[in-house]
Short mmCIF file of C-alpha atoms and ligand atoms in Angstrom, two decimals:
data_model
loop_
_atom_site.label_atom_id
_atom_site.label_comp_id
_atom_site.label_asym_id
_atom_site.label_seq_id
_atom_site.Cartn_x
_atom_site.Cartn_y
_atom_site.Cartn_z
CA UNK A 1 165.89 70.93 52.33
CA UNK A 2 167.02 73.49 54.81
CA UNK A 3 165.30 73.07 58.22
CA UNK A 4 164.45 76.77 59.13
CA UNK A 5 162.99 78.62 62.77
CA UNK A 6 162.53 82.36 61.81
CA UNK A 7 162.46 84.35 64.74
CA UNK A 8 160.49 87.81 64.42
CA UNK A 9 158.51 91.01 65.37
CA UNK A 10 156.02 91.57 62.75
CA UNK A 11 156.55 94.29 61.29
CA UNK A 12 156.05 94.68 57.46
CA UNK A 13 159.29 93.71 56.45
CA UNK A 14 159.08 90.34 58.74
CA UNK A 15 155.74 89.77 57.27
CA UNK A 16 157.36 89.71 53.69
CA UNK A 17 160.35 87.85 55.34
CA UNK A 18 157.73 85.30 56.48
CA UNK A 19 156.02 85.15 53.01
CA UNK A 20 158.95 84.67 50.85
CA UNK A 21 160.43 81.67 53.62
CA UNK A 22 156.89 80.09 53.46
CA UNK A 23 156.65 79.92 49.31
CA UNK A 24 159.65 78.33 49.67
CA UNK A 25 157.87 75.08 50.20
CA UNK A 26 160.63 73.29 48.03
CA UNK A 27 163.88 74.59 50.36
CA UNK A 28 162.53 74.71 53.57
CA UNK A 29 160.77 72.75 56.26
CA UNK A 30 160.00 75.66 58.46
CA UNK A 31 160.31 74.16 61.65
CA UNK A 32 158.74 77.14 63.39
CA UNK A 33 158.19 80.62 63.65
CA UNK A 34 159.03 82.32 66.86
CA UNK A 35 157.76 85.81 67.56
CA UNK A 36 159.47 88.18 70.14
CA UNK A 37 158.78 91.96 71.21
CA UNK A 38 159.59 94.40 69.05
CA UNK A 39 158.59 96.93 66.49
CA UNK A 40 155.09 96.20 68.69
CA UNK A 41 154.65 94.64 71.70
CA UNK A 42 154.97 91.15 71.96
CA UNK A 43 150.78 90.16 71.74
CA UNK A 44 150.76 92.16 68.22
CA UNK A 45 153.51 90.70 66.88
CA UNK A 46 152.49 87.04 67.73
CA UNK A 47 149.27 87.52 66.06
CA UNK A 48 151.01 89.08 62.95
CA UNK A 49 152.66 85.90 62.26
CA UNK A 50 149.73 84.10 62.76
CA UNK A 51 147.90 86.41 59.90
CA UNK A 52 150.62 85.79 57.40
CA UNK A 53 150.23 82.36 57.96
CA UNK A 54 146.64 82.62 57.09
CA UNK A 55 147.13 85.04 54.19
CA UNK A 56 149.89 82.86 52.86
CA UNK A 57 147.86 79.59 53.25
CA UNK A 58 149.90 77.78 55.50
CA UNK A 59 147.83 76.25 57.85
CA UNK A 60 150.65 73.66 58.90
CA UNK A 61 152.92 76.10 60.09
CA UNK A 62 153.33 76.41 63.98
CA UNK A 63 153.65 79.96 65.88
CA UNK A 64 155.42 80.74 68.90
CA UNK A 65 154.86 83.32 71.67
CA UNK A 66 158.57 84.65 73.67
CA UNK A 67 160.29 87.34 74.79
CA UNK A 68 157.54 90.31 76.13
CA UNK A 69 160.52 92.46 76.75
CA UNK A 70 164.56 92.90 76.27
CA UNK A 71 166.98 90.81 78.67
CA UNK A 72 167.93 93.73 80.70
CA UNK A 73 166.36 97.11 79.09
CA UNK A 74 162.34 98.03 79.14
CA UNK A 75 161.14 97.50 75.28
CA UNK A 76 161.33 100.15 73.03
CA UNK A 77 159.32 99.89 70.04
CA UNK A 78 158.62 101.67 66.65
CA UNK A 79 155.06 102.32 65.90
CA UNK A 80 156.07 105.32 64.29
CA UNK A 81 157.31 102.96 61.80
CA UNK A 82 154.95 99.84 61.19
CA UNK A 83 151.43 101.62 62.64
CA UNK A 84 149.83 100.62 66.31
CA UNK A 85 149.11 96.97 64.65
CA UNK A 86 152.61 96.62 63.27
CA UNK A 87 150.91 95.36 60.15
CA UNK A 88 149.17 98.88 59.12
CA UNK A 89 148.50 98.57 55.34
CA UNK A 90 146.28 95.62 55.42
CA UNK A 91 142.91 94.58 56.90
CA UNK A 92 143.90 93.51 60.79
CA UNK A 93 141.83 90.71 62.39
CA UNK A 94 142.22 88.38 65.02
CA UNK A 95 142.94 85.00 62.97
CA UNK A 96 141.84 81.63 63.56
CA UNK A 97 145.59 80.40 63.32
CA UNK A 98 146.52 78.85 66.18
CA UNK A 99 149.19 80.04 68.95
CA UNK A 100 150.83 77.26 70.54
CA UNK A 101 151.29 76.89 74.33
CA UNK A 102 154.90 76.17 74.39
CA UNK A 103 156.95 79.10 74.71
CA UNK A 104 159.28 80.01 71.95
CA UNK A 105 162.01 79.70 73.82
CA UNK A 106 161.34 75.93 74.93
CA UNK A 107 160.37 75.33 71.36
CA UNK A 108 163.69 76.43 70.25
CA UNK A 109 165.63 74.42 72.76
CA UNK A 110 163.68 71.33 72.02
CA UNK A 111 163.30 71.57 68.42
CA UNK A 112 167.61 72.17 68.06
CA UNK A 113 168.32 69.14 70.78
CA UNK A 114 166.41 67.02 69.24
CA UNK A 115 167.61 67.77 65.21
CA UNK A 116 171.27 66.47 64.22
CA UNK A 117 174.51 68.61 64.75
CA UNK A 118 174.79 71.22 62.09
CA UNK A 119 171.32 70.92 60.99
CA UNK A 120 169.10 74.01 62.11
CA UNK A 121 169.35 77.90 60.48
CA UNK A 122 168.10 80.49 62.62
CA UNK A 123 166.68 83.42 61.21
CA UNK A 124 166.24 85.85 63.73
CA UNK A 125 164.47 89.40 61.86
CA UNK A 126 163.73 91.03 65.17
CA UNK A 127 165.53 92.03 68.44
CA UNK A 128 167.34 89.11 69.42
CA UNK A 129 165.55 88.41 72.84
CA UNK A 130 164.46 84.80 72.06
CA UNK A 131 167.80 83.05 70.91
CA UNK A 132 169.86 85.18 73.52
CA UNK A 133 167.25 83.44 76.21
CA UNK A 134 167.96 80.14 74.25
CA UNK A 135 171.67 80.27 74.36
CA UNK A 136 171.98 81.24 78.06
CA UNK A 137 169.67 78.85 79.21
CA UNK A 138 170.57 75.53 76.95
CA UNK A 139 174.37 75.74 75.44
CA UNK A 140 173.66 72.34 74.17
CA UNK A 141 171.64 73.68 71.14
CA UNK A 142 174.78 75.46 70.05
CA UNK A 143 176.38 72.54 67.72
CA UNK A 144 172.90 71.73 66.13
CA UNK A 145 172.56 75.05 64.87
CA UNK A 146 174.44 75.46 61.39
CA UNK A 147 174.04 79.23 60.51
CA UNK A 148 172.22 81.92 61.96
CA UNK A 149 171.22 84.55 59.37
CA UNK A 150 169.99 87.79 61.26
CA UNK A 151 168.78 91.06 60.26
CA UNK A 152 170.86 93.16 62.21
CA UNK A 153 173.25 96.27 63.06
CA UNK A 154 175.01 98.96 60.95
CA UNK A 155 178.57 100.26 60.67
CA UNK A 156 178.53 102.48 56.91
CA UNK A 157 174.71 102.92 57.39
CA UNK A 158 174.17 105.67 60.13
CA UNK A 159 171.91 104.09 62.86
CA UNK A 160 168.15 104.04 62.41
CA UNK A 161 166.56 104.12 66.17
CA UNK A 162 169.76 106.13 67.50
CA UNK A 163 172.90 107.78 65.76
CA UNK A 164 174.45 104.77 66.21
CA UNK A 165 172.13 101.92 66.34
CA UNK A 166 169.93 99.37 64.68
CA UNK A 167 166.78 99.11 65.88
CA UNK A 168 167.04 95.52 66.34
CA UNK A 169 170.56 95.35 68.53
CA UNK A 170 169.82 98.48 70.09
CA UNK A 171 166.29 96.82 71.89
CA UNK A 172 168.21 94.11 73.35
CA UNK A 173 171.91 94.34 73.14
CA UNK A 174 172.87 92.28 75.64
CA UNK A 175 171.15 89.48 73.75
CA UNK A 176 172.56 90.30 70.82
CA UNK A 177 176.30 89.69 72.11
CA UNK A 178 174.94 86.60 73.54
CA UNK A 179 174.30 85.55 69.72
CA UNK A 180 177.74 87.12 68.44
CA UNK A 181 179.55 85.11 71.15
CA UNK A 182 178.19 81.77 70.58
CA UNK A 183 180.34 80.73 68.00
CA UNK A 184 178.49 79.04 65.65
CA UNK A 185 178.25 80.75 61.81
CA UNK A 186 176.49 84.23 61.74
CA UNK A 187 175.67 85.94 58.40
CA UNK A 188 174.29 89.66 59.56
CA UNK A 189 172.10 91.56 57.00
CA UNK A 190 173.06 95.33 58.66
CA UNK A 191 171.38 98.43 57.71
CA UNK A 192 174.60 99.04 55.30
CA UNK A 193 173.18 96.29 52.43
CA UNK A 194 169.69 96.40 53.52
CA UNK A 195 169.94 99.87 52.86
CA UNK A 196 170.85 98.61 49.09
CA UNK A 197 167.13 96.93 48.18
CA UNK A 198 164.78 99.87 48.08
CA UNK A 199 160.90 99.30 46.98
CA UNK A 200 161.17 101.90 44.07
CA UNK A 201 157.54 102.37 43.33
CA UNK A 202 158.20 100.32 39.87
CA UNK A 203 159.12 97.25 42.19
CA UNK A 204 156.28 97.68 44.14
CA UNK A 205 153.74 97.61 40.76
CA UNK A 206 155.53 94.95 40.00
CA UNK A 207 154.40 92.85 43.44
CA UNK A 208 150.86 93.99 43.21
CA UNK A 209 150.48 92.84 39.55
CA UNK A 210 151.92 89.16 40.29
CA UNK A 211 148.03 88.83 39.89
CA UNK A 212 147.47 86.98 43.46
CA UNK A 213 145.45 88.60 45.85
CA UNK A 214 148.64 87.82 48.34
CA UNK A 215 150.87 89.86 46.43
CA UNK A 216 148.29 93.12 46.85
CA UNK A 217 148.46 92.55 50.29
CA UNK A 218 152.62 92.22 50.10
CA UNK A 219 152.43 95.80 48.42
CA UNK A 220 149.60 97.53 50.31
CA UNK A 221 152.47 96.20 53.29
CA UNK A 222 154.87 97.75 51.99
CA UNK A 223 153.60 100.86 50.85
CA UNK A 224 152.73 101.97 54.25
CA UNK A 225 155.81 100.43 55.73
CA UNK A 226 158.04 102.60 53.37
CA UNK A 227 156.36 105.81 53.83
CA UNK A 228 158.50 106.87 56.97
CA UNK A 229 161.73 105.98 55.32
CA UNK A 230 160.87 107.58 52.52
CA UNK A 231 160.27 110.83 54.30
CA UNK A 232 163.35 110.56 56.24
CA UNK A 233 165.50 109.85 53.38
CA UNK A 234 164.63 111.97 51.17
CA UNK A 235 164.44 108.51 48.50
CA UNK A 236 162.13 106.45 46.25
CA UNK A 237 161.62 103.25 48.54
CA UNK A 238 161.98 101.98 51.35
CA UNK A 239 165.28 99.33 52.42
CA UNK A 240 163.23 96.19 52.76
CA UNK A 241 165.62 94.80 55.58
CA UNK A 242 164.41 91.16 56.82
CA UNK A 243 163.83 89.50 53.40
CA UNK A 244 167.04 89.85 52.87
CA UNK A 245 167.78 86.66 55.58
CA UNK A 246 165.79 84.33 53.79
CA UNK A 247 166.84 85.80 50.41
CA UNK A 248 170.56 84.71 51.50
CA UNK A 249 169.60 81.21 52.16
CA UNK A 250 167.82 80.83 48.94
CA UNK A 251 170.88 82.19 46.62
CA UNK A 252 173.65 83.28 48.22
CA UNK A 253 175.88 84.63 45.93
CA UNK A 254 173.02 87.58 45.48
CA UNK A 255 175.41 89.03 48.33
CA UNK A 256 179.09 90.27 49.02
CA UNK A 257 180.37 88.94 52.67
CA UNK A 258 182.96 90.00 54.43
CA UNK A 259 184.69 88.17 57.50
CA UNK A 260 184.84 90.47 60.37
CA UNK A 261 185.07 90.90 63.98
CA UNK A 262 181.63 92.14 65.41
CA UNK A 263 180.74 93.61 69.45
CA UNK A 264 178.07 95.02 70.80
CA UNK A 265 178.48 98.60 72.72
CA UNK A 266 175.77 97.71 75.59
CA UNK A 267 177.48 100.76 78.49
CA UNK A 268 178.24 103.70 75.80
CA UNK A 269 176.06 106.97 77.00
CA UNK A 270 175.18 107.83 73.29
CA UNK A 271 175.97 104.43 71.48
CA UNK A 272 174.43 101.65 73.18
CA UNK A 273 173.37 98.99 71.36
CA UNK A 274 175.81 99.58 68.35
CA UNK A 275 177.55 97.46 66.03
CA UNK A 276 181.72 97.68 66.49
CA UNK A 277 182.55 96.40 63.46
CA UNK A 278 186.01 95.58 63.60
CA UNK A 279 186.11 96.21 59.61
CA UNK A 280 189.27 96.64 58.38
CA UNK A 281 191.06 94.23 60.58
CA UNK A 282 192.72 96.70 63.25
CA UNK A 283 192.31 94.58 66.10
CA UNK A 284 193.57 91.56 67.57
CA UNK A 285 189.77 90.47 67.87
CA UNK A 286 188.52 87.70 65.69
CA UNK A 287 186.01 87.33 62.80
CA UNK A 288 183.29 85.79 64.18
CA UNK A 289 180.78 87.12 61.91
CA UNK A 290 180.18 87.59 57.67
CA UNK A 291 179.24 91.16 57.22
CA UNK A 292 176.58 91.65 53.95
CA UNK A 293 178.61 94.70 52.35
CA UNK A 294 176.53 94.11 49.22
CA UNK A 295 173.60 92.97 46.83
CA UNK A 296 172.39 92.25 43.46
CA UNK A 297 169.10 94.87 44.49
CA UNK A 298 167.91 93.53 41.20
CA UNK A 299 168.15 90.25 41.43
CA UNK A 300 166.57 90.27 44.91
CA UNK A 301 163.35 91.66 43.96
CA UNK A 302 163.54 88.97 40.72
CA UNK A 303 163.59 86.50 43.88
CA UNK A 304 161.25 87.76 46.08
CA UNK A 305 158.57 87.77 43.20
CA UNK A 306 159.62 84.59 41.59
CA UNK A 307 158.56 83.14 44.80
CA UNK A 308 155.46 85.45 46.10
CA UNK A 309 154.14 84.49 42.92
CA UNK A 310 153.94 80.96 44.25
CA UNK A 311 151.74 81.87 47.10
O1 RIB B 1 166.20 98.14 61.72
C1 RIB B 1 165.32 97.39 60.94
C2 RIB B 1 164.79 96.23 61.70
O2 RIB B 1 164.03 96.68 62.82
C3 RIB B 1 163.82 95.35 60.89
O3 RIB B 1 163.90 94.03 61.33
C4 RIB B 1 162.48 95.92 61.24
O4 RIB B 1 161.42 94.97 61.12
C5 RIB B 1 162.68 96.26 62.68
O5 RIB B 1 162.46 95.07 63.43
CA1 CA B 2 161.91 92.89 62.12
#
């Protein structure tokens, strides 16, 4: 049983990223979830994760508060995407699900010290404010963490908040080289394969008739969530980035890696926070990352519904 913290900014996607990792009662002992700024402001997306724990009947699972804002940068966020709630599609309320006190980031430092070497995946789906914070302030946790899987970054994939960023690095760059410079095991889910799992309207049907009232909610979710793309893509779906993390570390070999060298631009005028993906092997620099280049689209969604369907 993998022993998981999934870091994230609910947001639609996280919320299905959050779904799929909490069916997975089997694989995972979710240690935590850990919420950070992002696609909303930091009080939103905190209580997000707190409905999808509710909606997903999981009253065991704890919730962290972090980050209220980047490292260095003021937050940027993208209600234009996920709706002022950053869960528009569903009923919002304020749920009875606890918040704990501790702070996300001391809950991440204490939970790694105290787990074995090689023992904790991180699964950051948002900017990467919290575990930056972590890193800096305790390299101790670095040997107990075995892999961090992150949604993150884009090289093929034109940028999605800028020309040339991902929403996610581009909030808090500086973080996210942090995370690409601690050397422990990195899979990154970029906008180049999430860009490969689009919720076709015959996907989406197929959620909503799982015949649980969780999987209407999944695809009322999404369907607002993948109007924007939609629009600006000119396509039938929506790339349903952060399920793609948790996808990985339930069946892996859904996805194509590829070792590569990976920076962060955090000074360029017009290309701050984007990935320099060092693809082809043209530097000197080394791999310190495994690049998602590609998916099995179909056999993610035969996944992600052979699992919703558990909720
Ligand atoms: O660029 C896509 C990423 O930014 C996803 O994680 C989405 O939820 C937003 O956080
Ligand atoms: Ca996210």
């Amino acid at each position: 049983m993998k022993k998981i913290i999934l870091d994230c900014d609910p947001g639609q996607d996280d919320a299905v990223a959050l779904a799929l990792a909490m069916a997975a009662k089997d694989e995972f002992k979710l240690l935590g979830v850990t919420t950070v700024a992002g696609n909303v402001p930091l009080k939103l997306t905190q209580r997000n994760a707190r409905i999808m724990c509710e909606i997903c009947h999981r009253p065991d699972v704890k919730v962290y508060a972090g980050a209220d804002k980047p490292i260095v940068q003021e937050l940027v966020t993208a209600e234009h995407v996920h709706g002022k709630s950053g869960l528009d599609g569903i009923d919002i309320y304020e749920p009875n699900h606890p918040l704990e006190e501790k702070h996300a980031v001391d809950f991440i430092i204490e939970a790694c010290l105290t787990a074995d070497d090689n023992s904790i995946f991180l699964i950051p789906t948002g900017p990467l404010t919290n575990i930056g914070l972590a890193m800096k302030r305790e390299p101790a946790i670095l040997p107990k963490i075995k892999e961090i899987v992150l949604m993150g970054g884009a090289l093929k994939e034109a940028g999605n908040i800028t020309p040339s960023a991902e929403f996610n690095i581009y909030v808090d760059p500086e973080a996210a080289q942090i995370v690409l410079k601690c050397g422990r095991p990195i899979v990154m889910m970029s906008l180049d394969v999430t860009h490969q799992v689009l919720t076709t309207k015959k996907r989406v049907d197929a959620i909503r008739n799982l015949g649980s009232i969780v999987g209407q909610q999944i695809a009322s979710l999404i369907e607002f969530f993948e109007r924007y793309d939609e629009e600006k893509y000119h396509i039938d779906g929506a790339p349903l980035h952060d399920p793609c993390t948790v996808a990985f570390l339930l069946k892996p070999d859904l996805f194509s890696l590829k070792e590569v060298n990976v920076e962060v631009e955090t000074s360029g005028k017009f290309t701050r926070g984007a990935t320099v993906v060092d693809y082809w092997g043209v530097t000197d620099r080394a791999p310190n990352v495994k690049w998602a280049y590609a998916v099995n689209d179909e056999g993610f969604f035969k996944l992600l519904n052979e699992y919703l369907i558990k909720l």
